[in-house]
Short mmCIF file of C-alpha atoms in Angstrom, two decimals:
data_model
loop_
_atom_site.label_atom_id
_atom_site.label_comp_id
_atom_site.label_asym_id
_atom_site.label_seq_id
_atom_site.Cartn_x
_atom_site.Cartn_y
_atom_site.Cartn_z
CA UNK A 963 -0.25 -39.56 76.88
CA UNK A 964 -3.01 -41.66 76.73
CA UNK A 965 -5.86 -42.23 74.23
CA UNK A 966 -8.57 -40.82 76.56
CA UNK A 967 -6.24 -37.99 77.58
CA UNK A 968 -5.92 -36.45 74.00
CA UNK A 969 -7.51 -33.06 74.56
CA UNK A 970 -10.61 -32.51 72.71
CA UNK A 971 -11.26 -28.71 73.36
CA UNK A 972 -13.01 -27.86 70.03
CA UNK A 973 -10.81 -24.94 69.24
CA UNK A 974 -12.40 -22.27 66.65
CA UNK A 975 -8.92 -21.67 65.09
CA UNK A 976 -9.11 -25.20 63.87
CA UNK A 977 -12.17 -24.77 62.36
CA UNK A 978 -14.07 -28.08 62.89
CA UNK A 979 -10.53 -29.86 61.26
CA UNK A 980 -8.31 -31.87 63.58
CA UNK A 981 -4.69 -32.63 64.36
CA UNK A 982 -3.12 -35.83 64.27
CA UNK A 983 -1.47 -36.61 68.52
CA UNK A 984 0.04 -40.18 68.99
CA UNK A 985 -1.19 -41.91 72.26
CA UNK A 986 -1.29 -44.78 73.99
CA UNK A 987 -3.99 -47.31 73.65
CA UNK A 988 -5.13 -49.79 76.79
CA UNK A 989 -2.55 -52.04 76.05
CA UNK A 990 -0.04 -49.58 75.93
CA UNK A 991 0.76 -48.78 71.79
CA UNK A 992 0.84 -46.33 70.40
CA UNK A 993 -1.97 -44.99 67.66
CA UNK A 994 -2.58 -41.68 65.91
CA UNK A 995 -5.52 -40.21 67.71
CA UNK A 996 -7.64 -36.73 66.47
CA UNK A 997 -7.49 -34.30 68.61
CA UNK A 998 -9.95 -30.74 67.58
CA UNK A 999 -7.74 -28.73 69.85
CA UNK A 1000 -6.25 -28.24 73.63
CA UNK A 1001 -6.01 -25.51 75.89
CA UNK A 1002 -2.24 -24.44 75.75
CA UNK A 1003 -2.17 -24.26 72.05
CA UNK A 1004 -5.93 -22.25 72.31
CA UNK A 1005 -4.33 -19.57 74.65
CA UNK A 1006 -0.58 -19.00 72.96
CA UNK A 1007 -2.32 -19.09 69.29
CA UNK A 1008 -4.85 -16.07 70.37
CA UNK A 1009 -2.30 -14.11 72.17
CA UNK A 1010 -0.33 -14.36 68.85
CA UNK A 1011 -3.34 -13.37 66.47
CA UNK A 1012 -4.18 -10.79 69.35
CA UNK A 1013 -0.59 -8.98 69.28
CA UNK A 1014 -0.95 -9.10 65.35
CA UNK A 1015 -4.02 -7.21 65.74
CA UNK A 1016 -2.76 -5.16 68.17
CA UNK A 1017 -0.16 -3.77 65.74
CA UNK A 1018 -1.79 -3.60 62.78
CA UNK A 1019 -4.49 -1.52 64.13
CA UNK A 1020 -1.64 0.51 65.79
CA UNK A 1021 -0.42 1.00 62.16
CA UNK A 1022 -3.47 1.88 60.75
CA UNK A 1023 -4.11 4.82 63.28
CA UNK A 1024 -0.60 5.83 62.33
CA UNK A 1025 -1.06 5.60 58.37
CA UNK A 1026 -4.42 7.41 58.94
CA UNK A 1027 -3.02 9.92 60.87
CA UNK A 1028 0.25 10.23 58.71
CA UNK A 1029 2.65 9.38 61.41
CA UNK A 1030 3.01 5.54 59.60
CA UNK A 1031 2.93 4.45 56.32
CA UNK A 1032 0.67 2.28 54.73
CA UNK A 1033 3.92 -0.06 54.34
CA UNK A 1034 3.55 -0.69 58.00
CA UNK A 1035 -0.05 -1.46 58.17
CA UNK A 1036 0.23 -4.33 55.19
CA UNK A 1037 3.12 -5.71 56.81
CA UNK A 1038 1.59 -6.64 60.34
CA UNK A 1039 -1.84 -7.75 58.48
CA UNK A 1040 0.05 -10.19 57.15
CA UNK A 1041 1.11 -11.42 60.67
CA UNK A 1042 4.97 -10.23 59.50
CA UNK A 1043 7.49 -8.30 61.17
CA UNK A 1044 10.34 -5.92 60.61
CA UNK A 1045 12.77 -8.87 60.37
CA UNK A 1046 10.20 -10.66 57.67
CA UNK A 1047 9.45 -8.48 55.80
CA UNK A 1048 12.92 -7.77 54.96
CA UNK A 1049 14.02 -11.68 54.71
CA UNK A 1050 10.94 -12.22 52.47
CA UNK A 1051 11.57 -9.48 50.52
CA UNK A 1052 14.98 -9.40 50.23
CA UNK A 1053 16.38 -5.92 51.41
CA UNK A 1054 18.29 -5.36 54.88
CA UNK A 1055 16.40 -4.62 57.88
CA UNK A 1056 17.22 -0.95 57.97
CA UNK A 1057 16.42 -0.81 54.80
CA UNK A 1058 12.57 -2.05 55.71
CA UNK A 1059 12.54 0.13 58.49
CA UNK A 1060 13.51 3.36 56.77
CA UNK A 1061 10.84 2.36 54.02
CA UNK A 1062 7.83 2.26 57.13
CA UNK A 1063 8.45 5.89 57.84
CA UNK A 1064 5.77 7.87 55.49
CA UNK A 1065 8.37 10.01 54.23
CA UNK A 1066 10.64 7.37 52.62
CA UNK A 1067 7.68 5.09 51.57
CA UNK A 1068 6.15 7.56 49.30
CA UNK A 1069 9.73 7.83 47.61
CA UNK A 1070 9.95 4.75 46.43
CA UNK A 1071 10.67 3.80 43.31
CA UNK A 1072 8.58 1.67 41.41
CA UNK A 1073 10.86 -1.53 42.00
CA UNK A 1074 11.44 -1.58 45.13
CA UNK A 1075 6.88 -0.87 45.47
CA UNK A 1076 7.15 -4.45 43.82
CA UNK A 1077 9.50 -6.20 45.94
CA UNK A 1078 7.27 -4.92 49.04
CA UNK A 1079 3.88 -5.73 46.74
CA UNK A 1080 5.26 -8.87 45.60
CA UNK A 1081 6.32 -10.18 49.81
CA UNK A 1082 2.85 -9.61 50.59
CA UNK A 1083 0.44 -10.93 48.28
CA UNK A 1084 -1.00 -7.48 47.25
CA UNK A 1085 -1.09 -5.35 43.86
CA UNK A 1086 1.35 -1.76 43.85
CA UNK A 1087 -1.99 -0.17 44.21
CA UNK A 1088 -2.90 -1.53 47.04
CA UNK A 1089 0.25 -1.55 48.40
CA UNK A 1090 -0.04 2.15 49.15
CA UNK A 1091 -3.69 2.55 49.92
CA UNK A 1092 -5.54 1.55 52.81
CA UNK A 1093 -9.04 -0.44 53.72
CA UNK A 1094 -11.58 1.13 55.84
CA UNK A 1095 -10.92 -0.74 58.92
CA UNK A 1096 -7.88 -2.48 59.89
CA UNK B 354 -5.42 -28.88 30.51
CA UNK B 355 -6.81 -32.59 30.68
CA UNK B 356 -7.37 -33.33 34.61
CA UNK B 357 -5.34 -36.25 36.44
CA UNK B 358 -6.14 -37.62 39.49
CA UNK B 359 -3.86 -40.32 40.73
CA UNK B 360 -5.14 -42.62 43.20
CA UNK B 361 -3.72 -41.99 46.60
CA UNK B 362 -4.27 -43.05 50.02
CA UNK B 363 -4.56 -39.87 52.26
CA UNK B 364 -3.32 -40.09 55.66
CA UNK B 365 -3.19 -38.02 57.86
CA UNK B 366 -0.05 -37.35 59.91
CA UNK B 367 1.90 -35.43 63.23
CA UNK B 368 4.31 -34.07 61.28
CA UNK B 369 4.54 -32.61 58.28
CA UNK B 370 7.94 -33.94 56.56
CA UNK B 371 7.76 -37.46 57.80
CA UNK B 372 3.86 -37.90 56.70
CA UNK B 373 4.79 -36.86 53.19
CA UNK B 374 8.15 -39.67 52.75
CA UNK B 375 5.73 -41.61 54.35
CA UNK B 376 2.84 -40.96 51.81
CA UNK B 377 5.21 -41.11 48.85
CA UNK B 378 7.63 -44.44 50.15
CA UNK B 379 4.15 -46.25 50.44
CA UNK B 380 2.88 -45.14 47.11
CA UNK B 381 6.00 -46.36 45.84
CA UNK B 382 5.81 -49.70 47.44
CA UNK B 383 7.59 -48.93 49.97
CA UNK B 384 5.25 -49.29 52.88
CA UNK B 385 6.61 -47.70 56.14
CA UNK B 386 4.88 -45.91 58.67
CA UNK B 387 5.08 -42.19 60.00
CA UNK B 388 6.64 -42.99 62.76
CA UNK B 389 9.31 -45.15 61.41
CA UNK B 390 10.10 -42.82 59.01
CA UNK B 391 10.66 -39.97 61.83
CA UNK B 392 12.87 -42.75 63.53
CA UNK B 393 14.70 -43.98 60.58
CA UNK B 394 15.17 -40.27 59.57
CA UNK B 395 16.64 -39.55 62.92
CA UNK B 396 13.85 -36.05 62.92
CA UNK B 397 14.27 -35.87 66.82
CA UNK B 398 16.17 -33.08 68.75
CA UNK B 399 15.97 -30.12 70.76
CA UNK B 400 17.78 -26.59 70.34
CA UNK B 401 18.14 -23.51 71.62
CA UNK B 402 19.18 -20.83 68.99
CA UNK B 403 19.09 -17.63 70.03
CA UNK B 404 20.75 -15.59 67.49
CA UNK B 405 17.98 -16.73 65.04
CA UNK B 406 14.79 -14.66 65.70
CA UNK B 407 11.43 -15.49 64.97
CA UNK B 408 9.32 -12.18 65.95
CA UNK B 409 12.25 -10.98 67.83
CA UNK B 410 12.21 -13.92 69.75
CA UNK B 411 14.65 -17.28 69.62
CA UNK B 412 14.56 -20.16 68.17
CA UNK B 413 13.59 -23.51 69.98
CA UNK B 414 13.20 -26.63 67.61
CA UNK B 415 12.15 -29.88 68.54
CA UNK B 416 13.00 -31.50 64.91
CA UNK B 417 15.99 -31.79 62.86
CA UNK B 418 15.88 -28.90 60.06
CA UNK B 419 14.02 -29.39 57.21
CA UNK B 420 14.56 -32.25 54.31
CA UNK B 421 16.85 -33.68 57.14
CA UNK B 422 13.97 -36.81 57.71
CA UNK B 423 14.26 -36.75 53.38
CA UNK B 424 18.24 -37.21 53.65
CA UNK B 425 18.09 -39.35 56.59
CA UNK B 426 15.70 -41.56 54.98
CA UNK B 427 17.47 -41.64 52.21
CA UNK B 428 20.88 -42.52 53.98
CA UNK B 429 19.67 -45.22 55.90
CA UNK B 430 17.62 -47.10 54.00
CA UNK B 431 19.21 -46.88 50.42
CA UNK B 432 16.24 -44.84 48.91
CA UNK B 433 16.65 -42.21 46.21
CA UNK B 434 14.70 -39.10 46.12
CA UNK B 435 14.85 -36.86 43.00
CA UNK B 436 14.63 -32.89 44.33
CA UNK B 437 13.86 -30.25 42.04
CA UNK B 438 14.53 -26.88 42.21
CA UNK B 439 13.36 -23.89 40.05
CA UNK B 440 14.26 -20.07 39.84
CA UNK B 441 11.09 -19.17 38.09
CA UNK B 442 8.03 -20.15 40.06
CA UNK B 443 6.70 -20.81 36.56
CA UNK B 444 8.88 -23.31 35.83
CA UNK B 445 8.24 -25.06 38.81
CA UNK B 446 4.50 -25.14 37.64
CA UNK B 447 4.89 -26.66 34.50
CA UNK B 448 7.17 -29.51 35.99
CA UNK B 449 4.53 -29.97 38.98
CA UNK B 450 2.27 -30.13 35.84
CA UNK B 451 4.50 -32.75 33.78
CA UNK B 452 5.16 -35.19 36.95
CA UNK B 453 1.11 -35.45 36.76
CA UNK B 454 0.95 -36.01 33.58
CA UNK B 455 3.22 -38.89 33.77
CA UNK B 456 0.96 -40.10 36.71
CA UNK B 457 3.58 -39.37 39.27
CA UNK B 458 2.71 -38.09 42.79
CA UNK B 459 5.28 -35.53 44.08
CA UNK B 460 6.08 -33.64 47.24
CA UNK B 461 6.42 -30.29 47.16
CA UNK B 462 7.94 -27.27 50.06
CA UNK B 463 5.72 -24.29 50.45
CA UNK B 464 4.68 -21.62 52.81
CA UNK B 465 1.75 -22.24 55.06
CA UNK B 466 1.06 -18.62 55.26
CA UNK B 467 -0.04 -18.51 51.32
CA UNK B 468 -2.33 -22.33 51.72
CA UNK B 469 -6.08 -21.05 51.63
CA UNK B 470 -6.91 -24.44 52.79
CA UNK B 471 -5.74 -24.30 56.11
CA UNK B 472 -7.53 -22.22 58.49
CA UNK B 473 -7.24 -18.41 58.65
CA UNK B 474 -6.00 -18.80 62.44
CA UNK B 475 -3.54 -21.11 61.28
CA UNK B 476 -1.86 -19.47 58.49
CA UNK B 477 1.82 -17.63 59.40
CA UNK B 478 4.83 -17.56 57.57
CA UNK B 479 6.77 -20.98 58.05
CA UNK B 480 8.15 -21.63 54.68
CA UNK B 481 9.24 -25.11 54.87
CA UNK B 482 6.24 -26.87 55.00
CA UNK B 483 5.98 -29.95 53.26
CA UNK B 484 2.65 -31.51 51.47
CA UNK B 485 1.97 -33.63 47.96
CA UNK B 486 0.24 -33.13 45.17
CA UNK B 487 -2.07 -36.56 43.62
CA UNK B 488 -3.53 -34.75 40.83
CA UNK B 489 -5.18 -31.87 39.05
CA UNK B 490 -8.84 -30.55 38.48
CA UNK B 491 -10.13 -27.86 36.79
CA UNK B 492 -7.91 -24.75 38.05
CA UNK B 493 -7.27 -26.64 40.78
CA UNK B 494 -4.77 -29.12 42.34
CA UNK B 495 -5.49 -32.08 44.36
CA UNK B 496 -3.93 -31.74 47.82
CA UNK B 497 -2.72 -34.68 50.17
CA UNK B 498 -1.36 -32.20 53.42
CA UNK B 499 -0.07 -34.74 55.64
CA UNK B 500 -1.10 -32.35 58.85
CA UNK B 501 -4.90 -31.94 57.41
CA UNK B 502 -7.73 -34.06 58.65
CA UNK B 503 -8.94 -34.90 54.59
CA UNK B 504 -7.72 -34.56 51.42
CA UNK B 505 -7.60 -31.19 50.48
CA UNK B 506 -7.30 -29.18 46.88
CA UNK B 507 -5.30 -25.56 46.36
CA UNK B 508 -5.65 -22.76 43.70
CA UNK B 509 -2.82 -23.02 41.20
CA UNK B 510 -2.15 -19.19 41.43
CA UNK B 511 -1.96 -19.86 45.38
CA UNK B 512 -0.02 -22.95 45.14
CA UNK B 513 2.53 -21.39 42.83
CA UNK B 514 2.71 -18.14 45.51
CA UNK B 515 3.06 -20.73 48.52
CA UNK B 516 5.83 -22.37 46.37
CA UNK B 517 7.71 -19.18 45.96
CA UNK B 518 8.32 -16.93 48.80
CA UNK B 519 11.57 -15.87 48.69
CA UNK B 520 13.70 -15.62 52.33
CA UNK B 521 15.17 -18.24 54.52
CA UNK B 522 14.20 -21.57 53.87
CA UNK B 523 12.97 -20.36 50.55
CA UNK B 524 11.39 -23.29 48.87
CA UNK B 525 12.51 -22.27 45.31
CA UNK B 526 9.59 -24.31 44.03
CA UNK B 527 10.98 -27.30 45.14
CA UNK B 528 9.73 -30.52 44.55
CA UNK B 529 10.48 -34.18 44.95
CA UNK B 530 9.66 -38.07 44.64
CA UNK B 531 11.18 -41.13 45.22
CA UNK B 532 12.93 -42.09 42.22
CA UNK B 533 14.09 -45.36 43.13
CA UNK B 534 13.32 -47.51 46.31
CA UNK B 535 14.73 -50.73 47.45
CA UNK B 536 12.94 -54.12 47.47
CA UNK B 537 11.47 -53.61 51.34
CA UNK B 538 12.87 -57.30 51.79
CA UNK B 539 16.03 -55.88 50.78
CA UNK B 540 16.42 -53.41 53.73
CA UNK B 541 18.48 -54.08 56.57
CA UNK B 542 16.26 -52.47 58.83
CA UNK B 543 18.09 -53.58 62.65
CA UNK B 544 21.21 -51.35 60.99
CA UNK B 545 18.98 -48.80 59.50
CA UNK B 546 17.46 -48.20 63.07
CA UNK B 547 20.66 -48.67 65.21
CA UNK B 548 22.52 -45.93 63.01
CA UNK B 549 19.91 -43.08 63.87
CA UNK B 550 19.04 -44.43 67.16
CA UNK B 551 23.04 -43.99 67.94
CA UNK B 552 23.03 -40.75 66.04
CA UNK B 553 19.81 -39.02 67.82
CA UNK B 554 21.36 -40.12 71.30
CA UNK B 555 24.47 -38.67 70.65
CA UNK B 556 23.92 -35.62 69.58
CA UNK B 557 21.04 -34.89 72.39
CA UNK B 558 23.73 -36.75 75.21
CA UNK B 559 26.72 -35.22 73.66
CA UNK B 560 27.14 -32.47 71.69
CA UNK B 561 29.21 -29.80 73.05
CA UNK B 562 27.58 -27.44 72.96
CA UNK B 563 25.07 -26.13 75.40
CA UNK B 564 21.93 -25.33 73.16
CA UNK B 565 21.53 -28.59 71.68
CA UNK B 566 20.22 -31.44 73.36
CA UNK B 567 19.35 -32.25 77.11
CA UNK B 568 22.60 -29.40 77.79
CA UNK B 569 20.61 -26.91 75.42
CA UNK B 570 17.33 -27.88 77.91
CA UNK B 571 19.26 -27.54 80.96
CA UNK B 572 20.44 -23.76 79.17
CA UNK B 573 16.93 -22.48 78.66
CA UNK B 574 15.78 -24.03 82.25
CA UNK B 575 18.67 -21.35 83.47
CA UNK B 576 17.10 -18.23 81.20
CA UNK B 577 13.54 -18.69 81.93
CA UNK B 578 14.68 -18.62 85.49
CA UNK B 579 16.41 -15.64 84.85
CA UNK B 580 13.69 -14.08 82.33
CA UNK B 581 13.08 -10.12 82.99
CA UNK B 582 9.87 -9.50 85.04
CA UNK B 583 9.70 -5.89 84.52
CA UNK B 584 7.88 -5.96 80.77
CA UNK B 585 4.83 -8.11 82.23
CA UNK B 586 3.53 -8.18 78.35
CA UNK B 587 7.08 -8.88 76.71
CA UNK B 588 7.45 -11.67 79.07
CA UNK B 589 3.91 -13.37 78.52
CA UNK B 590 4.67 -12.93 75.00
CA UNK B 591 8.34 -14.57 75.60
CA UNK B 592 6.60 -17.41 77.34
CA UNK B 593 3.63 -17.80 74.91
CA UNK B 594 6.46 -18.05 71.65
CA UNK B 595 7.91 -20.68 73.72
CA UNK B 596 4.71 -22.92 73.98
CA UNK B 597 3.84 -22.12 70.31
CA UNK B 598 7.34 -23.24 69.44
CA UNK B 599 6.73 -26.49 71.40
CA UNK B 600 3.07 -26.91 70.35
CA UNK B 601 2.29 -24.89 66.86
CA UNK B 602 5.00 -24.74 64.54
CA UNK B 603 5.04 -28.36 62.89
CA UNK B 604 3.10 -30.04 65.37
CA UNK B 605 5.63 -29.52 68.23
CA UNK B 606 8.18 -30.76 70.74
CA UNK B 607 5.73 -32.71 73.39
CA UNK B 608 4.12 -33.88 70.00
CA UNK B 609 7.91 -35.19 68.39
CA UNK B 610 8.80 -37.24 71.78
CA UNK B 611 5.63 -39.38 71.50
CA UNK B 612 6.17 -39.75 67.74
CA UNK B 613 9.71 -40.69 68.40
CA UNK B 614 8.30 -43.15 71.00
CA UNK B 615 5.94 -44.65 68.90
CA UNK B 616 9.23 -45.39 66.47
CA UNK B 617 10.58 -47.12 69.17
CA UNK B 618 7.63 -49.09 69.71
CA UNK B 619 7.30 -50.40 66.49
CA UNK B 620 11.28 -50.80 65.98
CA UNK B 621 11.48 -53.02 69.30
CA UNK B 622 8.56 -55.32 67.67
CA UNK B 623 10.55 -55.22 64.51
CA UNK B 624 14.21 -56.17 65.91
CA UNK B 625 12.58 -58.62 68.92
CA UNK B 626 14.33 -55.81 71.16
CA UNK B 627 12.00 -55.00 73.90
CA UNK B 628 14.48 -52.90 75.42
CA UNK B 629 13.69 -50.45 72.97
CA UNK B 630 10.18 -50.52 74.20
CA UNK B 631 11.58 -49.17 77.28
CA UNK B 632 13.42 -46.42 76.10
CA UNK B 633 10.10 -45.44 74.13
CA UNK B 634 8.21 -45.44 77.97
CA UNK B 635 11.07 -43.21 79.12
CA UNK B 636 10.28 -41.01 76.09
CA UNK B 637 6.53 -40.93 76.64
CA UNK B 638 6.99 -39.84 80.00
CA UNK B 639 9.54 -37.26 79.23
CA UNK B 640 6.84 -35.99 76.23
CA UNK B 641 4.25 -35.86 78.86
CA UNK B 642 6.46 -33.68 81.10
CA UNK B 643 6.62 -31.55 78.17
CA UNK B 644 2.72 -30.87 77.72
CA UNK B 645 2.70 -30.48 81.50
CA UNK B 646 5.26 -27.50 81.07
CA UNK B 647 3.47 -26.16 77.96
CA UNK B 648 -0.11 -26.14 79.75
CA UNK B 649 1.64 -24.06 82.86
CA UNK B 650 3.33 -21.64 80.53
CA UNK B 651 -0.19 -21.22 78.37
CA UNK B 652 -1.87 -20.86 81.96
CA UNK B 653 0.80 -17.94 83.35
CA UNK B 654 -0.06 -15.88 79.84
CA UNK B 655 -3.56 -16.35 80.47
CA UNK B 656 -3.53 -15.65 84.08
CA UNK B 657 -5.50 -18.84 84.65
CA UNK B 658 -2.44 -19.69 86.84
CA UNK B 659 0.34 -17.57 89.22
CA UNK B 660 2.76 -16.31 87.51
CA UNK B 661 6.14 -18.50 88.73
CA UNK B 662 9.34 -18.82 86.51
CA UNK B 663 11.24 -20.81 88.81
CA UNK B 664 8.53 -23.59 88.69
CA UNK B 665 9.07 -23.33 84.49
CA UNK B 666 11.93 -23.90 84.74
CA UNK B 667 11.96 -27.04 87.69
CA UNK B 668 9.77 -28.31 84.71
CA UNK B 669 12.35 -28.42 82.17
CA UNK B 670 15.24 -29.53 84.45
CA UNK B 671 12.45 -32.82 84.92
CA UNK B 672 12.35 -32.42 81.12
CA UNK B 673 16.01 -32.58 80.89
CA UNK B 674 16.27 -35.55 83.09
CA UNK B 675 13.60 -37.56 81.41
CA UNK B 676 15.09 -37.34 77.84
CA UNK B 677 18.62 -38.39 79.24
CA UNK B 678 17.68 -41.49 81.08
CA UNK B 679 15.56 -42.47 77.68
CA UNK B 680 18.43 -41.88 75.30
CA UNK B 681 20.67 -43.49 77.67
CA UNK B 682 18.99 -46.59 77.53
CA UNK B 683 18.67 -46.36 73.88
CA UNK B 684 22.32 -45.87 73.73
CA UNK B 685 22.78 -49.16 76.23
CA UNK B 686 19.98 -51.31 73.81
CA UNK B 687 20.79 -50.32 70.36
#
């Protein structure tokens, strides 16, 4: 790639910051050149904030409506998954998924409300409660 | 607690481990550049692991795994890193804490997902990302992220979270600094560079195995080929994790190759061995071949562009044969 070919596509996930591309100068080395985004990375990063959305407000139609827990809603805010969840917290993945059904989530005991509180950033309290809006 | 700010030169950097030995091998006096480091740390490679899912989807790396740039450093040029470990994130603060006081800049492994200062959109859970810390002010702690434009500060309740997630590639609060480093003169920098070159082209030419190297390239050419077309959204999804793996996570694959060329740039200047130079064209070209494949696939998902798997995967077959013909040559000149 060369230095007037680094993509400048002023991305809004980057928020005015750059990344770092190597590219070739005229006389053919290589320098680190800014680049404030391209189109590839632009379209694959949305679709993968989109599909996070997607599910979480999914989850929080379900919680709402009882069908989910709140469990399920927390975890795909924080842009995790059934496999995550349980490798950050620690537990076996039927374990995690057992635990999204409302029925077993309002079972559990106190420290397993940790280990989930703990993976994602959030108090026990909020844990089982949810915001307004997804 | 007193603040300490120790003077450090932020740079900013492709790649996350190789910025940060890098940053801390210059600020040792050692100076060496990002992409030598990369080089010297033999960080280039491609695989194909599909029984380790990411959002139900495989694995593709372009790097070696993580702390392998630390430990090939380290190998190669005769450098000693100090790593730390702790079991109680606390712990791990208080000896971040002590290397400042002692005026010592140190590297540390954390979670991006759990750094405010990168941008919301940015932010998922890759736990082995590496940054340093030059000092301390106010509740804060001064940040040199080699991936971020500008030196950068962090929370200490979010740095000790980011420090601490627990899972694969757990970082255990890990933290590190050179703890001795060899007279620069000292270094015998034509072996040092012949070792990983002979190691990188090896293992991408001939490992036996076909998910790693240009065999594991030639693999995945054969299963996007083959992908299901049924699931329209599963698919785009499939194809937009692939890109992301090539272009997100750690600065990414198309990314790597020009680094790695850049390596060879400076290594042929180094060694008077232009034919390294050559291999590093071959490896531009087969980097650009990889942005050309990552803009298609980006295009498909976004419908800017016909859906057509068999061109994807014509692209990586010219992928393939790019990256052999450059490590062949580095094979013949180092």
């Amino acid at each position: 790639m060369k230095k007037d070919e680094v993509p400048q596509h002023q991305a809004k996930a980057f928020m005015g910051h750059s990344k770092a591309l190597y590219a070739l100068d005229q006389d053919g080395h290589y320098q680190i050149v800014p680049s404030n985004g391209w189109e590839a990375e632009e379209i694959v990063l949305d679709q993968a904030i989109d599909e996070f959305k997607r599910l979480a407000a999914e989850a929080h139609a379900a919680a709402k409506s009882g069908s989910g827990s709140p469990l399920q809603y927390h975890m795909y805010a924080r842009r995790m998954d059934p496999v995550l969840l349980a490798d950050l917290s620690g537990q076996w993945q039927w374990q995690v998924r057992r635990h999204l059904r409302p029925g077993a989530f309002e079972r559990l005991a106190a420290p397993r409300q940790q280990r989930y509180a703990e993976a994602l950033g959030l108090s026990v309290s909020q844990l089982s409660s949810l915001p307004e809006a997804p | 607690m007193s603040d300490v700010v120790i003077p450090f030169e932020h740079r900013q950097t492709a790649h996350c481990e190789s910025g940060v030995v890098s940053g801390l091998l210059s600020h040792a006096g050692l100076p060496i550049s990002e992409a030598m480091a990369f080089g010297v740390g033999a960080g280039l490679t491609y695989a194909y692991l599909p029984f380790v899912k990411l959002g139900g989807m495989p694995l593709f790396a372009f790097r070696m795994p993580p702390k392998g740039i630390l430990k090939g450093v380290q190998k190669r040029l005769g450098v000693r890193f100090r790593f730390e470990t702790f079991k109680d994130p606390d712990a791990g603060m208080r000896a971040l804490d002590a290397h400042l006081d002692a005026g010592r800049a140190v590297g540390l492994q954390s979670s991006v997902f759990w750094l405010p200062y990168f941008p919301p959109d940015m932010r998922f859970h890759f736990s082995a990302h590496n940054l340093m810390v030059t000092g301390r002010r106010g509740g804060e702690y001064l940040i040199s992220d080699p991936v971020i434009d500008v030196p950068t500060t962090c929370p200490a309740a979010d740095l000790r979270k980011a420090r601490s997630v627990k899972g694969t590639l757990a970082p255990k609060s890990l933290l590190y600094y050179p703890e001795w480093v060899p007279d620069p003169a000292s270094i015998d920098w034509a072996a040092a560079v012949r070792d990983s070159l002979r190691f990188t082209s090896g293992m991408m030419l001939h490992t036996p195995v076909p998910l790693i190297g240009v065999w594991g390239i030639r693999t995945v050419a054969k299963k996007v080929r083959g992908l299901p077309t049924r699931d329209l959204r599963r698919l785009k999804l499939y194809l937009g994790h692939m890109v992301r793996m090539q272009e997100e996570i750690g600065t990414g694959g198309g990314g790597f190759r020009f680094l790695f060329a850049s390596f060879l740039q400076e290594a042929a200047g180094l060694l008077k061995k232009p034919g390294l130079a050559d291999a590093g064209a071959e490896l531009t070209a087969a980097g650009d071949l990889w942005r050309q494949f990552g803009l298609s696939a980006a295009k498909m998902v976004k419908e800017r562009q016909a859906l057509d798997l068999g061109l994807l995967a014509d692209q990586l077959l010219g992928i393939a044969d790019a990256e052999k013909q450059a490590y062949k040559t580095m094979r013949r000149v180092a």
